[in-house]
Amino acid sequence: MKWSQALIPTLKESPAEAEIASHKLLLRAGLIRKLAGGLYTFMPLGLRVLRKVERIIREEMDRAGALEVLMPALQPPEIWQQSGRYETAQDVFYKVRDRAKKEWILGPTHEEVITTLVAGELSSYRQLPKSFYQVQTKFRDEIRPRFGLMRAKEFIMKDAYSFDSSDEASQVSYQKMYDAYTRIFQRCGLQAFPVEADTGVMGGKFSHEFMVPAETGENEVVYCEACNYAANIEKATSRHMMHSDLGETEQAIEKFATPGAGKIEALAKEPFNVPAHRQIKTLVYMVEDKPVLILMRGDHKLNESKLTGTLGTATFRAATGEEIVESLKTRPGSLGAVGVKDIPIYADETLRETKQMTTGANEDGFHIRNVSVSRDIEVKQWADLRLAQVGEECSKCGQPLKIRRAIEVGHVFKLGTKYSIAMNALFLDEAGNRQPAVMGCYGIGVTRTMQAIIEQLNDKDGIIWPLSVAPYQVCITPLNVASGAPTLSVAEKFYSELNAAGVESILDDRDERPGVKFKDSELVGFPIRINVGEKSLANGEVEIKVRGGEMILVKVEEAVEKVREIVREKLANLAG
Ligand code: ATP
Ligand code: MG
């Protein structure tokens, strides 16, 4: 490609709407343009990167034995009703109506479509295992589309689905995908690591997310440097830490006046001096419009993802002031569960053995002390409901946990038989019995991955593309492009030789100052640049500049071979 014939609309300034480095660089390098919030056009160079990421994904999916298909983006709502997700997935649906006013759904994901397909096509254990994948546009009505391609309304996902005849076989399919993901991110030059992930109400067995560490990431990962434990905070556990100062003796409960002390912190101070870990935090939640009480130790926080798992539904919210008064006949500030009979009570595991705890008396300005939780409160269900915190002990090895932010680029999920039962994806086993196929599903945000690469690999001058996904591998920059100038003819020779050798090159034949050309090529992030200037050419030499690395002088006749060598070496490093 010749730069003068391309469309690479670089920008000096970042548009005000872009908050994070990768979003700014995507726009400044002219790789994408916004149509509306969460909707982007891939410009010619941006599309080249996207296609390269897709190619790596396809190669690894094929290697893992998955079969490529292409399913419709437009889906009938009936299949969502059949799977039971029509109501729960409402929030993300884009719905359209046809001329007969019938409703259709723009697919946010494809479990329902693939399982319907498999129900019709596969019927015997002999045909299993089978995995399918596609690279396709997904539509999600995100509450807050932002950060460019990171959270878009329309984006490209690689989604894959495995079908097996047993749980053990399904585990093998899962592991194949997990390994393929590790290779994909490595080949893209991206440092991504797997973490244990929450399965929520999907009804899945277990799952991992592939995370790219980044300050701007929307996820929090809890990890342990000593034993490599890592989990999304939604799922993370820490060792059940008994406080050294938890009441030891059983005593009779006692009501006492606490005027003005309606908060944990207030009760912890003079004149009451009840430390937070000796208090019970009573939270009122509405689950499908009915109140429930959630009890946590005063120094712990509720993890709503764990609550979802415990309740078996994500349809809950904190109660309003009025709802609290209606359920406990008192205002927030002295809420408690002692003596409560008609409201279901869920309590965090760490409270089970506690004695001499203090909690609200359900009477303004009063609390109760000496509460032995198991003795005095009718708990419906004990569960791990606690948000893991920095410094707590790792549940595997006991070392202190850390937390960092990260971007989720991929997700592998063991689904079990939820969808195959709902959609009738049955097969005949060896004994001739009908069984539901055991499924897994596996997603990669292709467009998000492309942006995550930029978020991880950039400097003050611009993007530093890994060679495997760069829009062009080499940028050839003649400093003087007047027709007949030796710099131009040497540059053109490199251009045709490199392209002939399969090294994708762009010739910066624009009549611009060298400074402008250098800035643009660093901004767009071509991995290798050859500067062809009059001075060095007079010595029979040209400069090879590696993006984010060294500059070397080489003889003109050795330049092409040297570039090919650098390309080979860089690709070999990425192949792993
Ligand atoms: P998130 O928690 O970020 O909303 P998710 O868990 O809902 O994502 P999945 O259903 O697991 O997403 O989809 C698979 C992959 O698709 C994700 O790992 C992510 O890389 C990508 N993805 C999901 N939502 C978006 C989006 N709105 N824009 C771009 N990529 C997305
Ligand atoms: Mg996910």
Coordinates of C-alpha atoms and ligand atoms in Angstrom, one line a residue:
M1 CA 0.0 0.0 0.0
K2 CA 1.2 3.5 -0.8
W3 CA 0.3 6.0 2.0
S4 CA -0.8 8.6 -0.5
Q5 CA -3.5 6.3 -1.8
A6 CA -4.6 5.0 1.6
L7 CA -7.0 6.6 4.1
I8 CA -5.1 7.0 7.4
P9 CA -6.7 10.0 9.1
T10 CA -4.4 10.5 12.0
L11 CA -5.2 13.1 14.6
K12 CA -2.8 15.3 16.6
E13 CA -5.2 15.7 19.6
S14 CA -7.4 13.1 21.2
P15 CA -11.1 13.6 20.8
A16 CA -12.6 14.7 24.2
E17 CA -14.9 11.7 24.3
A18 CA -12.0 9.2 24.7
E19 CA -11.1 8.6 28.3
I20 CA -8.6 5.7 28.1
A21 CA -5.3 5.4 26.2
S22 CA -6.4 2.7 23.8
H23 CA -9.6 4.5 22.9
K24 CA -7.7 7.7 22.2
L25 CA -5.1 5.8 20.1
L26 CA -7.7 3.9 18.1
L27 CA -9.2 7.3 17.1
R28 CA -5.9 9.2 16.8
A29 CA -4.3 6.5 14.6
G30 CA -7.4 6.6 12.3
L31 CA -8.3 3.0 13.0
I32 CA -11.9 3.5 13.9
R33 CA -14.5 6.2 13.7
K34 CA -17.6 6.6 15.8
L35 CA -21.1 6.6 14.2
A36 CA -22.9 6.9 17.6
G37 CA -22.1 5.8 21.1
G38 CA -21.1 2.2 21.1
L39 CA -21.2 2.0 17.3
Y40 CA -17.9 2.2 15.3
T41 CA -16.7 1.9 11.7
F42 CA -13.5 0.0 11.2
M43 CA -11.3 2.2 8.9
P44 CA -9.1 0.4 6.4
L45 CA -6.1 -0.1 8.8
G46 CA -8.3 -0.9 11.7
L47 CA -10.0 -3.6 9.6
R48 CA -6.6 -5.1 8.7
V49 CA -5.8 -5.6 12.4
L50 CA -9.2 -7.0 13.1
R51 CA -8.9 -9.5 10.3
K52 CA -5.5 -10.6 11.6
V53 CA -6.8 -11.2 15.1
E54 CA -9.7 -13.2 13.6
R55 CA -7.3 -15.2 11.5
I56 CA -5.3 -16.2 14.6
I57 CA -8.5 -17.2 16.4
R58 CA -9.7 -19.3 13.4
E59 CA -6.4 -21.1 13.1
E60 CA -6.4 -22.0 16.8
M61 CA -10.1 -23.0 16.8
D62 CA -9.5 -25.2 13.7
R63 CA -6.4 -26.7 15.5
A64 CA -8.6 -27.5 18.5
G65 CA -10.9 -29.4 16.2
A66 CA -13.9 -26.9 16.3
L67 CA -16.0 -26.6 13.1
E68 CA -16.7 -23.1 11.8
V69 CA -20.4 -22.2 11.1
L70 CA -22.2 -18.9 10.7
M71 CA -25.5 -18.5 12.4
P72 CA -28.1 -15.8 11.9
A73 CA -27.8 -12.6 14.0
L74 CA -31.6 -12.3 13.8
Q75 CA -33.3 -14.7 16.2
P76 CA -36.8 -15.7 17.0
P77 CA -37.9 -15.0 20.6
E78 CA -39.4 -18.5 20.8
I79 CA -36.0 -20.2 21.3
W80 CA -35.3 -17.8 24.2
Q81 CA -38.6 -18.7 25.7
Q82 CA -37.7 -22.3 25.4
S83 CA -34.4 -21.9 27.1
G84 CA -36.0 -19.9 29.9
R85 CA -33.8 -16.9 29.2
Y86 CA -36.4 -14.7 27.5
E87 CA -37.2 -12.8 30.8
T88 CA -33.7 -12.9 32.4
A89 CA -31.9 -11.6 29.3
Q90 CA -34.5 -8.8 28.6
D91 CA -32.1 -6.0 29.6
V92 CA -29.5 -6.8 26.8
F93 CA -32.0 -7.4 24.0
Y94 CA -32.3 -5.2 20.9
K95 CA -35.7 -6.1 19.6
V96 CA -37.1 -5.4 16.1
R97 CA -40.5 -5.9 14.6
D98 CA -41.2 -7.0 11.0
R99 CA -44.0 -5.8 8.8
A100 CA -46.4 -8.2 10.4
K101 CA -45.5 -6.7 13.8
K102 CA -43.8 -10.0 14.9
E103 CA -40.9 -9.5 17.3
W104 CA -37.3 -10.6 16.6
I105 CA -34.2 -10.4 18.7
L106 CA -30.8 -9.3 17.5
G107 CA -28.6 -12.0 19.0
P108 CA -26.5 -11.1 22.1
T109 CA -25.2 -14.7 22.1
H110 CA -26.0 -18.0 20.4
E111 CA -26.5 -20.8 22.9
E112 CA -30.2 -21.1 21.9
V113 CA -29.5 -21.1 18.2
I114 CA -26.6 -23.7 18.3
T115 CA -28.5 -26.0 20.6
T116 CA -31.6 -25.9 18.4
L117 CA -29.3 -26.7 15.4
V118 CA -27.6 -29.6 17.2
A119 CA -31.0 -31.0 18.4
G120 CA -31.9 -31.5 14.8
E121 CA -28.6 -32.7 13.5
L122 CA -26.9 -34.9 16.1
S123 CA -28.6 -38.0 17.5
S124 CA -25.9 -40.6 18.4
Y125 CA -23.0 -40.8 20.7
R126 CA -21.0 -41.9 17.6
Q127 CA -21.3 -38.3 16.4
L128 CA -19.8 -36.8 19.6
P129 CA -17.8 -34.9 20.6
K130 CA -18.5 -31.9 18.4
S131 CA -17.5 -28.3 18.8
F132 CA -18.7 -25.4 16.6
Y133 CA -17.5 -21.8 16.4
Q134 CA -18.4 -18.7 14.5
V135 CA -17.0 -15.2 14.3
Q136 CA -19.9 -12.9 14.2
T137 CA -21.5 -9.6 15.2
K138 CA -23.3 -9.5 18.5
F139 CA -25.8 -6.9 19.7
R140 CA -26.2 -5.9 23.4
D141 CA -28.1 -3.0 24.8
E142 CA -25.4 -2.1 27.3
I143 CA -26.4 0.4 30.0
R144 CA -23.1 2.2 29.6
P145 CA -21.4 1.7 26.3
R146 CA -18.0 3.2 26.7
F147 CA -14.3 3.1 26.1
G148 CA -14.7 2.6 22.4
L149 CA -14.6 -1.0 21.3
M150 CA -14.3 -2.2 25.0
R151 CA -18.0 -2.0 25.7
A152 CA -19.9 -1.5 22.5
K153 CA -23.6 -2.0 21.5
E154 CA -22.5 -3.9 18.4
F155 CA -19.3 -5.9 18.5
I156 CA -17.6 -9.0 17.1
M157 CA -17.3 -12.1 19.1
K158 CA -15.9 -15.5 18.5
D159 CA -18.3 -17.8 20.2
A160 CA -17.9 -21.6 20.4
Y161 CA -20.0 -24.4 21.8
S162 CA -19.0 -28.0 22.6
F163 CA -21.3 -31.0 22.8
D164 CA -20.2 -34.2 24.6
S165 CA -21.7 -37.5 25.6
S166 CA -20.4 -37.3 29.2
D167 CA -19.2 -35.0 31.9
E168 CA -15.6 -36.3 31.6
A169 CA -15.6 -35.9 27.8
S170 CA -17.0 -32.4 28.3
Q171 CA -14.1 -31.6 30.6
V172 CA -11.7 -32.6 27.7
S173 CA -13.4 -30.3 25.3
Y174 CA -13.2 -27.5 27.9
Q175 CA -9.5 -28.0 28.4
K176 CA -8.9 -27.9 24.6
M177 CA -10.6 -24.5 24.4
Y178 CA -8.8 -23.3 27.4
D179 CA -5.5 -24.3 25.8
A180 CA -6.5 -22.7 22.5
Y181 CA -7.3 -19.4 24.3
T182 CA -3.9 -19.4 25.9
R183 CA -2.3 -19.8 22.5
I184 CA -4.5 -17.2 20.8
F185 CA -3.7 -14.4 23.3
Q186 CA 0.0 -15.3 23.2
R187 CA 0.0 -15.2 19.4
C188 CA -1.7 -11.8 19.6
G189 CA 1.2 -10.6 21.7
L190 CA -1.2 -10.1 24.6
Q191 CA -0.5 -11.0 28.2
A192 CA -3.8 -12.5 29.4
F193 CA -4.2 -14.9 32.3
P194 CA -7.0 -17.2 33.3
V195 CA -8.9 -16.5 36.5
E196 CA -11.8 -18.5 38.1
A197 CA -15.1 -16.9 37.3
D198 CA -18.5 -16.7 38.6
T199 CA -21.2 -18.8 37.0
G200 CA -24.1 -16.6 38.2
V201 CA -27.5 -17.8 37.2
M202 CA -26.4 -19.3 33.9
G203 CA -26.6 -22.7 35.7
G204 CA -23.1 -23.5 34.7
K205 CA -20.7 -25.8 36.4
F206 CA -17.5 -23.7 36.4
S207 CA -15.7 -21.2 34.3
H208 CA -12.6 -19.2 33.7
E209 CA -12.2 -15.7 32.3
F210 CA -9.1 -14.6 30.5
M211 CA -8.0 -11.3 31.9
V212 CA -5.7 -8.6 30.7
P213 CA -4.3 -6.6 33.6
A214 CA -5.0 -2.9 33.1
E215 CA -5.8 0.0 35.4
T216 CA -8.7 0.9 33.2
G217 CA -10.2 -2.6 33.3
E218 CA -13.8 -3.0 34.5
N219 CA -13.1 -6.2 36.5
E220 CA -11.3 -6.7 39.7
V221 CA -9.2 -9.8 40.1
V222 CA -8.2 -11.2 43.4
Y223 CA -4.9 -13.1 43.2
C224 CA -2.2 -14.7 45.3
E225 CA 1.4 -14.4 44.2
A226 CA 2.5 -17.3 46.4
C227 CA 0.3 -20.0 44.9
N228 CA -1.1 -18.4 41.6
Y229 CA -4.7 -18.5 42.8
A230 CA -6.6 -15.9 40.8
A231 CA -10.4 -15.3 40.7
N232 CA -12.8 -12.6 39.6
I233 CA -13.8 -10.7 42.8
E234 CA -17.4 -11.8 42.0
K235 CA -16.3 -15.3 42.8
A236 CA -13.1 -15.0 45.0
T237 CA -13.0 -16.6 48.4
S238 CA -10.6 -16.0 51.2
R239 CA -9.8 -18.0 54.2
H240 CA -12.7 -17.9 56.7
M241 CA -10.9 -15.6 59.1
M242 CA -12.0 -16.0 62.7
H243 CA -11.2 -12.7 64.4
S244 CA -9.0 -13.2 67.5
D245 CA -11.5 -11.1 69.4
L246 CA -14.9 -12.8 68.9
G247 CA -17.0 -13.3 72.0
E248 CA -16.3 -16.6 73.7
T249 CA -19.0 -17.0 76.3
E250 CA -22.7 -17.5 75.8
Q251 CA -24.6 -14.8 77.7
A252 CA -28.2 -13.7 77.8
I253 CA -29.1 -11.0 75.3
E254 CA -29.6 -7.6 76.6
K255 CA -31.1 -4.4 75.1
F256 CA -29.2 -1.2 75.6
A257 CA -29.7 2.4 74.5
T258 CA -27.6 3.7 71.6
P259 CA -29.0 7.2 71.0
G260 CA -27.6 8.7 67.7
A261 CA -25.5 5.6 66.9
G262 CA -27.2 4.4 63.7
K263 CA -24.1 3.3 61.9
I264 CA -21.5 0.6 62.4
E265 CA -18.8 3.3 62.7
A266 CA -20.8 5.3 65.3
L267 CA -21.3 2.2 67.5
A268 CA -17.6 1.5 67.3
K269 CA -16.7 4.8 68.9
E270 CA -17.1 6.2 72.4
P271 CA -19.1 5.7 74.5
F272 CA -20.2 2.3 73.0
N273 CA -16.9 1.0 71.8
V274 CA -18.3 -2.1 70.0
P275 CA -15.7 -2.9 67.3
A276 CA -17.1 -3.5 63.8
H277 CA -16.2 -7.2 63.8
R278 CA -18.4 -7.6 66.9
Q279 CA -21.4 -6.1 65.2
I280 CA -23.9 -7.7 62.8
K281 CA -24.8 -5.7 59.7
T282 CA -28.5 -6.3 58.8
L283 CA -29.3 -5.6 55.1
V284 CA -32.8 -5.6 53.7
Y285 CA -33.2 -6.7 50.1
M286 CA -36.2 -7.1 47.9
V287 CA -36.2 -10.4 46.0
E288 CA -39.0 -10.4 43.4
D289 CA -40.8 -7.9 45.6
K290 CA -40.6 -9.8 48.8
P291 CA -38.2 -8.8 51.6
V292 CA -35.2 -10.9 52.8
L293 CA -32.6 -10.1 55.4
I294 CA -28.9 -10.6 54.8
L295 CA -26.6 -10.7 57.7
M296 CA -22.9 -9.8 57.5
R297 CA -20.2 -9.2 60.1
G298 CA -19.9 -5.4 60.6
D299 CA -16.4 -5.3 59.0
H300 CA -17.4 -7.3 55.9
K301 CA -19.0 -6.3 52.6
L302 CA -21.7 -8.2 50.8
N303 CA -20.8 -9.7 47.4
E304 CA -23.9 -9.4 45.2
S305 CA -22.7 -12.0 42.7
K306 CA -22.5 -14.5 45.5
L307 CA -25.9 -13.5 46.6
T308 CA -27.2 -14.2 43.1
G309 CA -25.8 -17.7 43.4
T310 CA -27.3 -18.2 46.8
L311 CA -30.8 -16.9 45.9
G312 CA -30.8 -18.5 42.5
T313 CA -32.0 -15.3 40.9
A314 CA -30.5 -12.0 39.9
T315 CA -33.8 -10.2 40.3
F316 CA -33.1 -8.4 43.6
R317 CA -32.3 -5.0 44.9
A318 CA -31.7 -3.1 48.2
A319 CA -35.0 -2.2 49.8
T320 CA -36.1 1.4 50.0
G321 CA -36.5 3.2 53.3
E322 CA -40.3 2.7 53.1
E323 CA -40.0 -1.0 52.3
I324 CA -37.7 -1.3 55.3
V325 CA -40.1 0.3 57.7
E326 CA -42.9 -1.8 56.3
S327 CA -41.0 -5.1 56.8
L328 CA -39.2 -4.5 60.2
K329 CA -41.5 -1.7 61.6
T330 CA -38.5 0.4 62.3
R331 CA -36.2 2.8 60.4
P332 CA -32.7 2.0 59.2
G333 CA -30.1 2.6 62.0
S334 CA -31.2 -0.1 64.4
L335 CA -32.2 -3.0 62.2
G336 CA -31.7 -6.6 63.5
A337 CA -32.8 -10.2 62.9
V338 CA -33.3 -11.3 66.5
G339 CA -36.9 -12.5 66.9
V340 CA -37.7 -12.0 63.2
K341 CA -39.8 -15.0 62.0
D342 CA -41.7 -14.1 58.9
I343 CA -38.8 -12.9 56.7
P344 CA -36.3 -15.3 55.2
I345 CA -32.8 -14.7 56.7
Y346 CA -29.6 -15.4 54.9
A347 CA -26.4 -15.1 56.9
D348 CA -22.7 -15.1 56.0
E349 CA -20.8 -18.2 57.1
T350 CA -18.4 -16.2 59.2
L351 CA -21.3 -15.4 61.6
R352 CA -22.2 -19.0 62.4
E353 CA -20.0 -19.5 65.4
T354 CA -20.1 -15.9 66.7
K355 CA -21.2 -15.1 70.2
Q356 CA -21.5 -11.8 72.1
M357 CA -22.4 -9.9 69.0
T358 CA -24.3 -6.6 68.9
T359 CA -27.1 -5.9 66.5
G360 CA -30.0 -3.5 66.1
A361 CA -33.1 -4.0 68.3
N362 CA -35.6 -3.0 65.6
E363 CA -36.4 0.0 67.8
D364 CA -35.1 3.5 67.2
G365 CA -32.1 4.2 69.4
F366 CA -31.6 0.7 70.8
H367 CA -29.4 -2.2 70.1
I368 CA -29.1 -5.7 71.5
R369 CA -25.8 -7.2 72.8
N370 CA -24.6 -10.8 73.6
V371 CA -26.2 -12.2 70.5
S372 CA -25.1 -15.8 69.8
V373 CA -26.1 -15.8 66.1
S374 CA -26.9 -19.5 65.7
R375 CA -28.8 -19.5 69.0
D376 CA -30.7 -16.2 68.7
I377 CA -31.4 -15.9 65.0
E378 CA -33.5 -18.2 62.8
V379 CA -31.2 -18.4 59.8
K380 CA -32.8 -19.9 56.7
Q381 CA -29.5 -20.4 54.9
W382 CA -25.8 -20.0 55.7
A383 CA -23.7 -19.1 52.7
D384 CA -20.4 -17.5 51.6
L385 CA -21.7 -14.0 50.8
R386 CA -18.5 -12.0 51.6
L387 CA -16.5 -9.8 49.3
A388 CA -12.8 -10.8 49.5
Q389 CA -10.6 -8.0 50.6
V390 CA -6.9 -7.1 50.1
G391 CA -4.7 -8.6 52.7
E392 CA -7.0 -11.5 53.6
E393 CA -5.5 -14.9 53.6
C394 CA -5.6 -16.9 50.3
S395 CA -8.0 -19.9 50.8
K396 CA -5.5 -22.2 49.1
C397 CA -2.2 -21.3 50.8
G398 CA -2.8 -18.7 53.4
Q399 CA -0.7 -15.9 52.0
P400 CA -2.1 -12.4 51.8
L401 CA -4.3 -11.7 48.8
K402 CA -3.9 -8.8 46.4
I403 CA -6.4 -7.2 44.0
R404 CA -5.9 -5.6 40.6
R405 CA -8.0 -4.4 37.8
A406 CA -8.3 -6.2 34.5
I407 CA -10.1 -6.4 31.1
E408 CA -12.0 -9.6 30.4
V409 CA -11.1 -10.6 26.8
G410 CA -12.4 -14.2 26.9
H411 CA -14.6 -16.5 28.8
V412 CA -14.8 -20.3 28.9
F413 CA -17.8 -21.9 30.6
K414 CA -18.9 -25.4 31.4
L415 CA -22.6 -25.4 30.9
G416 CA -23.7 -28.9 31.7
T417 CA -27.1 -29.9 30.4
K418 CA -29.3 -26.9 31.1
Y419 CA -29.7 -25.9 27.4
S420 CA -29.6 -29.4 25.9
I421 CA -32.5 -30.4 28.2
A422 CA -34.5 -27.3 27.5
M423 CA -34.0 -27.4 23.8
N424 CA -34.1 -31.2 23.4
A425 CA -30.5 -31.7 22.3
L426 CA -30.6 -35.4 23.1
F427 CA -28.5 -38.3 21.8
L428 CA -28.7 -42.1 22.0
D429 CA -25.9 -43.5 24.2
E430 CA -24.2 -46.9 23.7
A431 CA -27.0 -48.7 25.6
G432 CA -29.6 -47.0 23.4
N433 CA -30.8 -44.6 26.1
R434 CA -31.7 -41.0 25.4
Q435 CA -29.3 -38.5 27.1
P436 CA -28.9 -34.8 27.0
A437 CA -25.6 -33.6 25.5
V438 CA -23.2 -32.1 28.0
M439 CA -22.3 -28.6 26.8
G440 CA -19.6 -25.9 27.1
C441 CA -19.6 -22.4 25.7
Y442 CA -16.6 -20.2 24.9
G443 CA -16.4 -16.6 23.9
I444 CA -13.7 -14.1 22.9
G445 CA -14.5 -10.5 22.4
V446 CA -12.6 -10.0 19.1
T447 CA -12.9 -6.3 18.9
R448 CA -12.3 -5.9 22.6
T449 CA -9.2 -8.0 22.3
M450 CA -7.9 -5.7 19.5
Q451 CA -8.3 -2.7 21.8
A452 CA -6.8 -4.6 24.8
I453 CA -3.7 -5.1 22.8
I454 CA -3.4 -1.3 22.4
E455 CA -4.2 -0.7 26.1
Q456 CA -1.3 -3.0 27.0
L457 CA 1.2 -2.0 24.3
N458 CA 1.6 1.7 23.8
D459 CA 3.9 4.6 24.8
K460 CA 3.8 8.4 24.6
D461 CA 4.2 8.3 20.8
G462 CA 1.5 5.8 20.0
I463 CA 0.7 2.1 19.5
I464 CA 3.3 -0.6 19.6
W465 CA 1.7 -3.4 17.5
P466 CA 3.0 -6.9 17.9
L467 CA 4.1 -8.1 14.5
S468 CA 1.4 -10.7 14.2
V469 CA -1.5 -8.2 14.2
A470 CA 0.1 -5.0 12.9
P471 CA -1.8 -3.3 10.0
Y472 CA 1.4 -3.5 8.1
Q473 CA 4.6 -5.0 9.3
V474 CA 7.0 -2.5 7.8
C475 CA 6.7 1.2 6.9
I476 CA 9.2 2.4 4.3
T477 CA 9.9 6.1 4.7
P478 CA 11.8 8.0 2.0
L479 CA 12.7 11.4 3.3
N480 CA 12.6 13.0 -0.1
V481 CA 9.9 11.9 -2.5
A482 CA 10.6 14.3 -5.4
S483 CA 10.3 12.3 -8.6
G484 CA 13.7 10.9 -9.6
A485 CA 15.1 11.4 -6.1
P486 CA 17.4 8.4 -5.2
T487 CA 15.7 8.1 -1.8
L488 CA 12.4 7.4 -3.5
S489 CA 13.8 4.8 -6.0
V490 CA 15.6 2.9 -3.2
A491 CA 12.4 3.0 -1.1
E492 CA 10.3 1.7 -4.0
K493 CA 12.8 -1.1 -4.5
F494 CA 12.5 -2.2 -0.9
Y495 CA 8.8 -1.9 -1.1
S496 CA 8.5 -4.3 -4.1
E497 CA 11.1 -6.7 -2.7
L498 CA 9.5 -6.9 0.7
N499 CA 6.0 -7.4 -0.6
A500 CA 7.2 -10.0 -3.0
A501 CA 8.8 -11.8 0.0
G502 CA 5.5 -11.7 1.8
V503 CA 6.5 -8.9 4.3
E504 CA 3.5 -6.6 4.3
S505 CA 4.8 -3.1 3.7
I506 CA 3.5 0.4 3.3
L507 CA 5.4 3.1 1.4
D508 CA 5.1 6.5 3.0
D509 CA 5.3 8.4 -0.3
R510 CA 3.7 11.5 1.0
D511 CA 5.4 14.9 0.4
E512 CA 5.6 15.7 4.1
R513 CA 8.4 16.8 6.4
P514 CA 10.3 13.8 7.9
G515 CA 9.1 14.8 11.4
V516 CA 5.5 14.5 10.3
K517 CA 6.0 11.1 8.7
F518 CA 7.9 9.7 11.7
K519 CA 5.2 10.9 14.1
D520 CA 2.5 9.3 12.1
S521 CA 4.2 6.0 11.7
E522 CA 5.0 5.8 15.4
L523 CA 1.4 6.8 16.2
V524 CA -0.1 4.1 14.0
G525 CA 2.5 1.7 15.5
F526 CA 4.1 -0.1 12.5
P527 CA 6.6 -2.5 14.1
I528 CA 9.5 -1.8 11.8
R529 CA 10.4 1.3 9.8
I530 CA 13.1 1.8 7.2
N531 CA 14.2 5.5 6.9
V532 CA 15.7 6.2 3.5
G533 CA 17.5 9.6 3.8
E534 CA 19.9 11.4 1.5
K535 CA 22.8 11.6 4.0
S536 CA 23.0 7.9 4.9
L537 CA 22.3 6.9 1.4
A538 CA 25.4 8.8 0.4
N539 CA 27.3 6.2 2.5
G540 CA 25.3 3.4 1.0
E541 CA 23.2 3.0 4.2
V542 CA 19.7 3.2 5.5
E543 CA 18.2 3.2 9.0
I544 CA 16.1 0.4 10.4
K545 CA 14.0 1.5 13.4
V546 CA 12.2 -1.0 15.5
R547 CA 9.1 0.5 17.1
G548 CA 9.6 0.9 20.8
G549 CA 13.2 -0.4 20.3
E550 CA 16.6 0.2 18.7
M551 CA 17.7 2.0 15.5
I552 CA 20.4 0.3 13.4
L553 CA 22.2 1.4 10.3
V554 CA 22.6 -1.2 7.5
K555 CA 24.0 -1.4 4.0
V556 CA 21.3 -0.8 1.4
E557 CA 21.9 -4.2 -0.2
E558 CA 21.5 -5.9 3.2
A559 CA 18.4 -4.0 4.3
V560 CA 15.7 -6.3 3.0
E561 CA 17.3 -9.4 4.4
K562 CA 17.8 -7.7 7.8
V563 CA 14.1 -6.7 7.9
R564 CA 13.1 -10.3 7.0
E565 CA 15.3 -11.6 9.8
I566 CA 13.7 -9.2 12.4
V567 CA 10.2 -10.2 11.1
R568 CA 11.0 -14.0 11.4
E569 CA 12.5 -13.6 14.9
K570 CA 9.5 -11.5 16.2
L571 CA 7.0 -14.0 14.8
A572 CA 8.8 -16.9 16.3
N573 CA 8.7 -15.2 19.7
L574 CA 5.0 -14.7 19.4
A575 CA 4.3 -18.3 18.3
G576 CA 5.6 -19.6 21.7
Ligands
ATP1 P1 -18.9 -8.2 30.4 O1 -18.9 -8.8 31.8 O2 -17.7 -7.4 30.1 O3 -20.2 -7.5 30.1 P2 -19.8 -10.7 29.5 O4 -19.3 -11.6 30.6 O5 -21.2 -10.3 29.5 O6 -18.9 -9.4 29.4 P3 -19.6 -12.8 27.6 O7 -21.1 -13.1 27.5 O8 -18.8 -13.7 28.5 O9 -19.5 -11.3 28.1 O10 -19.0 -12.6 26.2 C1 -17.8 -13.1 25.7 C2 -16.8 -12.0 25.5 O11 -17.4 -11.0 24.6 C3 -16.4 -11.3 26.7 O12 -15.3 -12.0 27.3 C4 -15.9 -10.0 26.1 O13 -14.5 -10.1 25.7 C5 -16.8 -9.7 24.9 N1 -17.8 -8.7 25.2 C6 -18.9 -8.9 26.0 N2 -19.7 -7.7 25.9 C7 -19.0 -6.9 25.1 C8 -19.3 -5.5 24.7 N3 -20.4 -4.9 25.1 N4 -18.5 -5.0 23.8 C9 -17.4 -5.6 23.4 N5 -17.0 -6.8 23.8 C10 -17.9 -7.5 24.6
MG2 MG -18.1 -13.1 30.6

